[in-house]
CSV table of C-alpha atoms in Angstrom, one decimal:
chain,number,residue,atom,x,y,z
I,1303,UNK,CA,35.7,-89.0,141.5
I,1304,UNK,CA,33.1,-86.3,141.2
I,1305,UNK,CA,31.7,-85.5,137.9
I,1306,UNK,CA,32.0,-81.8,138.2
I,1307,UNK,CA,34.8,-80.7,140.3
I,1308,UNK,CA,34.5,-77.3,142.2
I,1309,UNK,CA,35.6,-74.2,140.4
I,1310,UNK,CA,39.2,-73.1,140.2
I,1311,UNK,CA,40.5,-70.3,142.5
I,1312,UNK,CA,39.3,-66.9,141.4
I,1313,UNK,CA,42.9,-66.3,140.5
I,1314,UNK,CA,46.0,-68.4,140.6
I,1315,UNK,CA,47.8,-65.6,142.2
I,1316,UNK,CA,45.8,-65.9,145.5
I,1317,UNK,CA,47.1,-67.7,148.5
I,1318,UNK,CA,47.1,-71.6,147.7
I,1319,UNK,CA,46.0,-72.2,151.3
I,1320,UNK,CA,42.6,-70.9,150.2
I,1321,UNK,CA,42.3,-73.2,147.3
I,1322,UNK,CA,39.8,-76.0,146.9
I,1323,UNK,CA,40.7,-79.7,147.5
I,1324,UNK,CA,39.6,-80.4,143.9
I,1325,UNK,CA,39.4,-77.9,141.2
I,1326,UNK,CA,39.8,-77.6,137.3
I,1327,UNK,CA,41.8,-74.7,135.9
I,1328,UNK,CA,43.0,-73.8,132.4
I,1329,UNK,CA,46.7,-73.3,131.4
I,1330,UNK,CA,47.4,-72.2,127.8
I,1331,UNK,CA,43.8,-72.9,126.8
I,1332,UNK,CA,44.1,-76.6,127.9
I,1333,UNK,CA,42.2,-77.6,131.2
I,1334,UNK,CA,43.9,-79.7,134.1
I,1335,UNK,CA,42.2,-81.1,137.2
I,1336,UNK,CA,44.0,-80.6,140.5
I,1337,UNK,CA,43.2,-83.0,143.4
I,1338,UNK,CA,44.6,-82.7,146.8
I,1339,UNK,CA,45.7,-86.1,148.3
I,1340,UNK,CA,43.4,-87.2,151.2
I,1341,UNK,CA,46.2,-87.6,153.6
I,1342,UNK,CA,47.3,-84.0,153.7
I,1343,UNK,CA,46.0,-80.4,154.4
I,1344,UNK,CA,49.1,-78.9,152.7
I,1345,UNK,CA,48.9,-76.9,149.6
I,1346,UNK,CA,49.7,-79.9,147.3
I,1347,UNK,CA,47.8,-81.1,144.2
I,1348,UNK,CA,48.1,-84.2,141.9
I,1349,UNK,CA,47.6,-82.9,138.4
I,1350,UNK,CA,45.5,-84.8,135.8
I,1351,UNK,CA,43.7,-84.2,132.5
I,1352,UNK,CA,40.0,-83.5,133.6
I,1353,UNK,CA,38.1,-86.7,134.2
I,1354,UNK,CA,41.2,-89.0,133.4
I,1355,UNK,CA,42.5,-90.8,136.5
I,1356,UNK,CA,44.4,-93.9,135.2
I,1357,UNK,CA,48.0,-94.2,136.3
I,1358,UNK,CA,49.1,-93.3,132.8
I,1359,UNK,CA,47.0,-90.1,132.9
I,1360,UNK,CA,48.7,-88.8,136.0
I,1361,UNK,CA,51.0,-85.8,135.1
I,1362,UNK,CA,52.7,-85.2,138.5
I,1363,UNK,CA,52.5,-83.5,141.8
I,1364,UNK,CA,53.0,-79.8,142.7
I,1365,UNK,CA,53.5,-78.3,146.1
I,1366,UNK,CA,53.4,-74.7,147.2
I,1367,UNK,CA,56.2,-74.0,149.7
I,1368,UNK,CA,55.9,-71.1,152.1
I,1369,UNK,CA,59.5,-70.9,152.7
I,1370,UNK,CA,60.6,-69.7,149.3
I,1371,UNK,CA,57.2,-68.8,147.8
I,1372,UNK,CA,57.8,-71.2,144.8
I,1373,UNK,CA,56.1,-74.0,143.4
I,1374,UNK,CA,57.9,-77.4,143.7
I,1375,UNK,CA,57.6,-80.0,141.1
I,1376,UNK,CA,57.9,-83.4,142.9
I,1377,UNK,CA,59.1,-85.6,139.9
I,1378,UNK,CA,62.0,-83.3,138.8
I,1379,UNK,CA,62.8,-81.3,142.0
I,1380,UNK,CA,62.4,-78.0,140.1
I,1381,UNK,CA,61.0,-74.9,141.5
I,1382,UNK,CA,58.9,-72.3,139.6
I,1383,UNK,CA,57.6,-68.9,140.4
I,1384,UNK,CA,54.0,-69.6,139.2
I,1385,UNK,CA,51.7,-72.6,139.3
I,1386,UNK,CA,51.2,-72.3,135.5
I,1387,UNK,CA,55.0,-72.7,134.8
I,1388,UNK,CA,55.0,-75.7,137.2
I,1389,UNK,CA,52.2,-77.2,135.2
I,1390,UNK,CA,54.0,-76.6,132.0
I,1391,UNK,CA,57.0,-78.7,133.1
I,1392,UNK,CA,54.5,-81.6,133.7
I,1393,UNK,CA,53.4,-81.4,130.1
I,1394,UNK,CA,56.8,-81.6,128.5
I,1395,UNK,CA,56.8,-84.1,125.6
I,1396,UNK,CA,58.8,-87.4,126.0
I,1397,UNK,CA,61.5,-86.1,123.8
I,1398,UNK,CA,62.4,-83.1,126.1
I,1399,UNK,CA,65.3,-84.9,127.8
I,1400,UNK,CA,67.0,-85.6,124.5
I,1401,UNK,CA,66.2,-81.9,123.3
I,1402,UNK,CA,67.6,-80.6,126.5
I,1403,UNK,CA,70.8,-82.7,126.0
I,1404,UNK,CA,71.1,-81.0,122.6
I,1405,UNK,CA,70.7,-77.6,124.0
I,1406,UNK,CA,73.5,-78.3,126.7
I,1407,UNK,CA,75.7,-79.6,123.9
I,1408,UNK,CA,75.0,-76.5,121.9
I,1409,UNK,CA,76.0,-74.2,124.9
I,1410,UNK,CA,79.2,-76.2,125.6
I,1411,UNK,CA,80.2,-75.9,121.9
I,1412,UNK,CA,79.7,-72.2,122.0
I,1413,UNK,CA,81.7,-71.6,125.1
I,1414,UNK,CA,84.6,-73.6,123.6
I,1415,UNK,CA,84.4,-71.7,120.3
I,1416,UNK,CA,87.3,-69.0,120.3
I,1417,UNK,CA,85.3,-67.1,117.8
I,1418,UNK,CA,82.2,-66.6,120.1
I,1419,UNK,CA,80.9,-63.1,120.4
I,1420,UNK,CA,77.8,-62.5,122.5
I,1421,UNK,CA,76.1,-59.2,121.4
I,1422,UNK,CA,73.3,-56.9,122.3
I,1423,UNK,CA,72.0,-53.9,120.7
I,1424,UNK,CA,69.7,-51.3,122.2
I,1425,UNK,CA,67.7,-49.3,119.8
I,1426,UNK,CA,65.5,-46.2,119.1
I,1427,UNK,CA,62.5,-48.5,119.3
I,1428,UNK,CA,60.8,-51.4,117.5
I,1429,UNK,CA,59.7,-49.8,114.2
I,1430,UNK,CA,62.6,-49.9,111.8
I,1431,UNK,CA,65.0,-48.8,114.6
I,1432,UNK,CA,68.6,-47.6,114.6
I,1433,UNK,CA,71.3,-48.5,117.1
I,1434,UNK,CA,71.8,-46.5,120.2
I,1435,UNK,CA,74.1,-48.9,122.2
I,1436,UNK,CA,76.0,-51.8,121.2
I,1437,UNK,CA,78.0,-54.3,123.4
I,1438,UNK,CA,80.0,-57.5,122.8
I,1439,UNK,CA,81.5,-60.1,125.0
I,1440,UNK,CA,84.1,-62.7,123.9
I,1441,UNK,CA,84.4,-66.4,124.8
I,1442,UNK,CA,86.4,-65.5,127.8
I,1443,UNK,CA,83.5,-63.4,129.3
I,1444,UNK,CA,85.5,-60.2,128.5
I,1445,UNK,CA,83.4,-57.2,127.4
I,1446,UNK,CA,85.4,-56.2,124.3
I,1447,UNK,CA,82.8,-53.5,123.1
I,1448,UNK,CA,80.5,-51.3,125.0
I,1449,UNK,CA,79.6,-48.2,122.9
I,1450,UNK,CA,76.9,-45.5,123.2
I,1451,UNK,CA,75.8,-44.4,119.6
I,1452,UNK,CA,74.2,-41.4,118.2
I,1453,UNK,CA,71.4,-42.9,116.2
I,1454,UNK,CA,70.7,-39.7,114.2
I,1455,UNK,CA,67.1,-40.5,114.6
I,1456,UNK,CA,64.2,-39.9,117.1
I,1457,UNK,CA,63.5,-42.3,119.9
I,1458,UNK,CA,60.2,-44.0,120.4
I,1459,UNK,CA,58.9,-42.8,123.8
I,1460,UNK,CA,58.3,-46.5,124.8
I,1461,UNK,CA,61.9,-47.3,124.1
I,1462,UNK,CA,63.3,-44.4,126.0
I,1463,UNK,CA,61.0,-45.4,129.0
I,1464,UNK,CA,62.8,-48.7,129.1
I,1465,UNK,CA,66.5,-48.0,128.5
I,1466,UNK,CA,66.6,-44.2,129.4
I,1467,UNK,CA,68.3,-43.1,126.2
I,1468,UNK,CA,67.1,-40.1,124.3
I,1469,UNK,CA,68.2,-38.0,121.4
I,1470,UNK,CA,69.6,-35.5,123.9
I,1471,UNK,CA,71.5,-38.0,125.9
I,1472,UNK,CA,73.3,-39.6,122.8
I,1473,UNK,CA,73.8,-36.5,120.7
I,1474,UNK,CA,77.5,-36.3,121.5
I,1475,UNK,CA,78.2,-40.0,121.0
I,1476,UNK,CA,79.8,-41.6,118.1
I,1477,UNK,CA,77.7,-42.4,115.0
I,1478,UNK,CA,77.4,-45.9,113.6
I,1479,UNK,CA,79.6,-44.7,110.6
I,1480,UNK,CA,82.3,-43.6,113.2
I,1481,UNK,CA,82.3,-47.0,114.7
I,1482,UNK,CA,82.0,-49.1,111.6
I,1483,UNK,CA,85.8,-49.9,111.3
I,1484,UNK,CA,85.8,-51.0,115.0
I,1485,UNK,CA,82.8,-53.2,114.4
I,1486,UNK,CA,84.3,-54.7,111.4
I,1487,UNK,CA,87.4,-55.6,113.3
I,1488,UNK,CA,85.5,-57.2,116.2
I,1489,UNK,CA,82.6,-58.9,114.4
I,1490,UNK,CA,84.1,-60.2,111.0
I,1491,UNK,CA,84.9,-63.9,111.1
I,1492,UNK,CA,83.1,-64.2,114.6
I,1493,UNK,CA,80.3,-66.4,115.7
I,1494,UNK,CA,77.7,-63.9,116.8
I,1495,UNK,CA,75.1,-64.9,119.4
I,1496,UNK,CA,72.3,-63.0,120.7
I,1497,UNK,CA,68.8,-63.3,122.3
I,1498,UNK,CA,66.6,-62.8,119.2
I,1499,UNK,CA,69.7,-62.4,116.7
I,1500,UNK,CA,67.2,-61.6,113.8
I,1501,UNK,CA,66.4,-58.3,115.5
I,1502,UNK,CA,70.1,-57.3,116.0
I,1503,UNK,CA,71.0,-58.4,112.6
I,1504,UNK,CA,68.3,-56.4,111.0
I,1505,UNK,CA,69.5,-53.3,113.1
I,1506,UNK,CA,72.9,-53.8,111.7
I,1507,UNK,CA,71.6,-54.2,108.1
I,1508,UNK,CA,69.6,-51.0,108.4
I,1509,UNK,CA,72.7,-49.1,109.7
I,1510,UNK,CA,75.0,-50.6,107.0
I,1511,UNK,CA,72.4,-49.8,104.1
I,1512,UNK,CA,72.2,-46.1,105.6
I,1513,UNK,CA,76.0,-45.9,105.6
I,1514,UNK,CA,76.6,-47.3,102.2
I,1515,UNK,CA,73.4,-45.9,100.6
I,1516,UNK,CA,73.1,-49.4,99.2
I,1517,UNK,CA,71.9,-52.8,100.6
I,1518,UNK,CA,74.5,-54.8,98.6
I,1519,UNK,CA,77.6,-53.8,100.6
I,1520,UNK,CA,75.5,-54.4,103.7
I,1521,UNK,CA,74.8,-57.9,102.7
I,1522,UNK,CA,78.4,-58.5,102.1
I,1523,UNK,CA,79.4,-57.2,105.5
I,1524,UNK,CA,76.7,-59.4,107.3
I,1525,UNK,CA,77.9,-62.5,105.3
I,1526,UNK,CA,81.3,-62.2,106.9
I,1527,UNK,CA,79.9,-63.1,110.4
I,1528,UNK,CA,78.2,-66.3,111.6
I,1529,UNK,CA,74.8,-65.7,113.4
I,1530,UNK,CA,73.2,-67.9,116.1
I,1531,UNK,CA,70.1,-67.3,118.1
I,1532,UNK,CA,70.0,-68.4,121.7
I,1533,UNK,CA,66.2,-68.2,122.2
I,1534,UNK,CA,65.3,-71.7,121.2
I,1535,UNK,CA,68.1,-73.7,122.9
I,1536,UNK,CA,67.6,-71.8,126.1
I,1537,UNK,CA,63.8,-72.1,126.0
I,1538,UNK,CA,64.1,-75.9,125.2
I,1539,UNK,CA,66.4,-76.3,128.1
I,1540,UNK,CA,64.0,-74.5,130.4
I,1541,UNK,CA,61.2,-76.7,129.1
I,1542,UNK,CA,58.0,-74.8,129.8
I,1543,UNK,CA,55.7,-76.6,127.3
I,1544,UNK,CA,52.7,-74.5,125.9
I,1545,UNK,CA,50.0,-77.1,125.1
I,1546,UNK,CA,48.3,-74.5,123.1
I,1547,UNK,CA,51.2,-73.9,120.7
I,1548,UNK,CA,52.8,-77.3,121.1
I,1549,UNK,CA,56.1,-75.6,121.6
I,1550,UNK,CA,58.4,-74.5,124.4
I,1551,UNK,CA,57.6,-71.0,125.7
I,1552,UNK,CA,59.9,-68.1,125.2
I,1553,UNK,CA,62.2,-67.9,128.2
I,1554,UNK,CA,62.9,-64.4,129.4
I,1555,UNK,CA,66.4,-63.6,130.5
I,1556,UNK,CA,65.5,-60.6,132.6
I,1557,UNK,CA,66.5,-57.9,130.3
I,1558,UNK,CA,68.1,-54.9,132.0
I,1559,UNK,CA,67.7,-52.8,128.8
I,1560,UNK,CA,71.3,-52.1,128.9
I,1561,UNK,CA,73.6,-53.8,126.2
I,1562,UNK,CA,76.5,-54.8,128.4
I,1563,UNK,CA,74.2,-56.1,131.3
I,1564,UNK,CA,72.3,-58.1,128.7
I,1565,UNK,CA,75.6,-59.6,127.2
I,1566,UNK,CA,76.5,-60.7,130.8
I,1567,UNK,CA,73.1,-62.1,131.5
I,1568,UNK,CA,73.2,-64.2,128.2
I,1569,UNK,CA,76.8,-65.4,128.8
I,1570,UNK,CA,75.9,-66.4,132.3
I,1571,UNK,CA,72.8,-68.4,131.0
I,1572,UNK,CA,75.1,-70.2,128.5
I,1573,UNK,CA,77.4,-71.2,131.3
I,1574,UNK,CA,74.4,-72.5,133.2
I,1575,UNK,CA,73.5,-74.6,130.3
I,1576,UNK,CA,76.9,-75.9,129.6
I,1577,UNK,CA,77.5,-76.9,133.3
I,1578,UNK,CA,74.1,-78.8,133.3
I,1579,UNK,CA,74.2,-82.5,133.6
I,1580,UNK,CA,72.9,-84.5,130.6
I,1581,UNK,CA,70.4,-87.2,130.8
I,1582,UNK,CA,71.9,-89.4,128.0
I,1583,UNK,CA,75.4,-90.5,127.2
């Protein structure tokens, strides 16, 4: 093997057909060496740690396919949009299959829980925001709540640019206080699940403290619900390992910045996990 492989492509976004036969690139601050097999001119590379070519060092093979524009991971049959994500699948720790199975079991348990409530809240921004839209979906996939709210606060321009809500467009909507009895009926005693549940819970806590002028009743109200975050199980199931952080990368759901649509996205992802085959019995 050469001591100094040719440099990586100028960008991993360029056409793989123009890439060198051998190059080193860095994914999540950790380099990998990519070597095209000698028996092909196709955009395929075997992946190794730089300078390490023993059989135990081999991470796997990646193939760029013209037909779907995705990177194919030979060992798992997976397809990923970027070369970097494909490499991340090859770096999964040996414990991943067990962790994935636990994520699948978690999703199956949720979907069999009659108290499940998938929620999403759109807000006035990120800095101490108030609620502008709240939706909730039950264990049957039925949307049981979809409300626009008057947050009685200004919107951050960046937030309005994403979800399209403004002070003017929400001025005639119900306030959180108007909706509180409905929220209590729907949420109390339920198992609330969201993508980054801490954010949604903080928004509700802020709204409740404003309504009661006291954080104590807010804490009591929140304690009547169970809270569960879907980020870690879904990111673990996806299995894009960051060698830099030694953790699974956050998996994006493809947010529509509309609360009902986000509930549907998360519910569908839970179904995908629940219907996945496990590796261990």
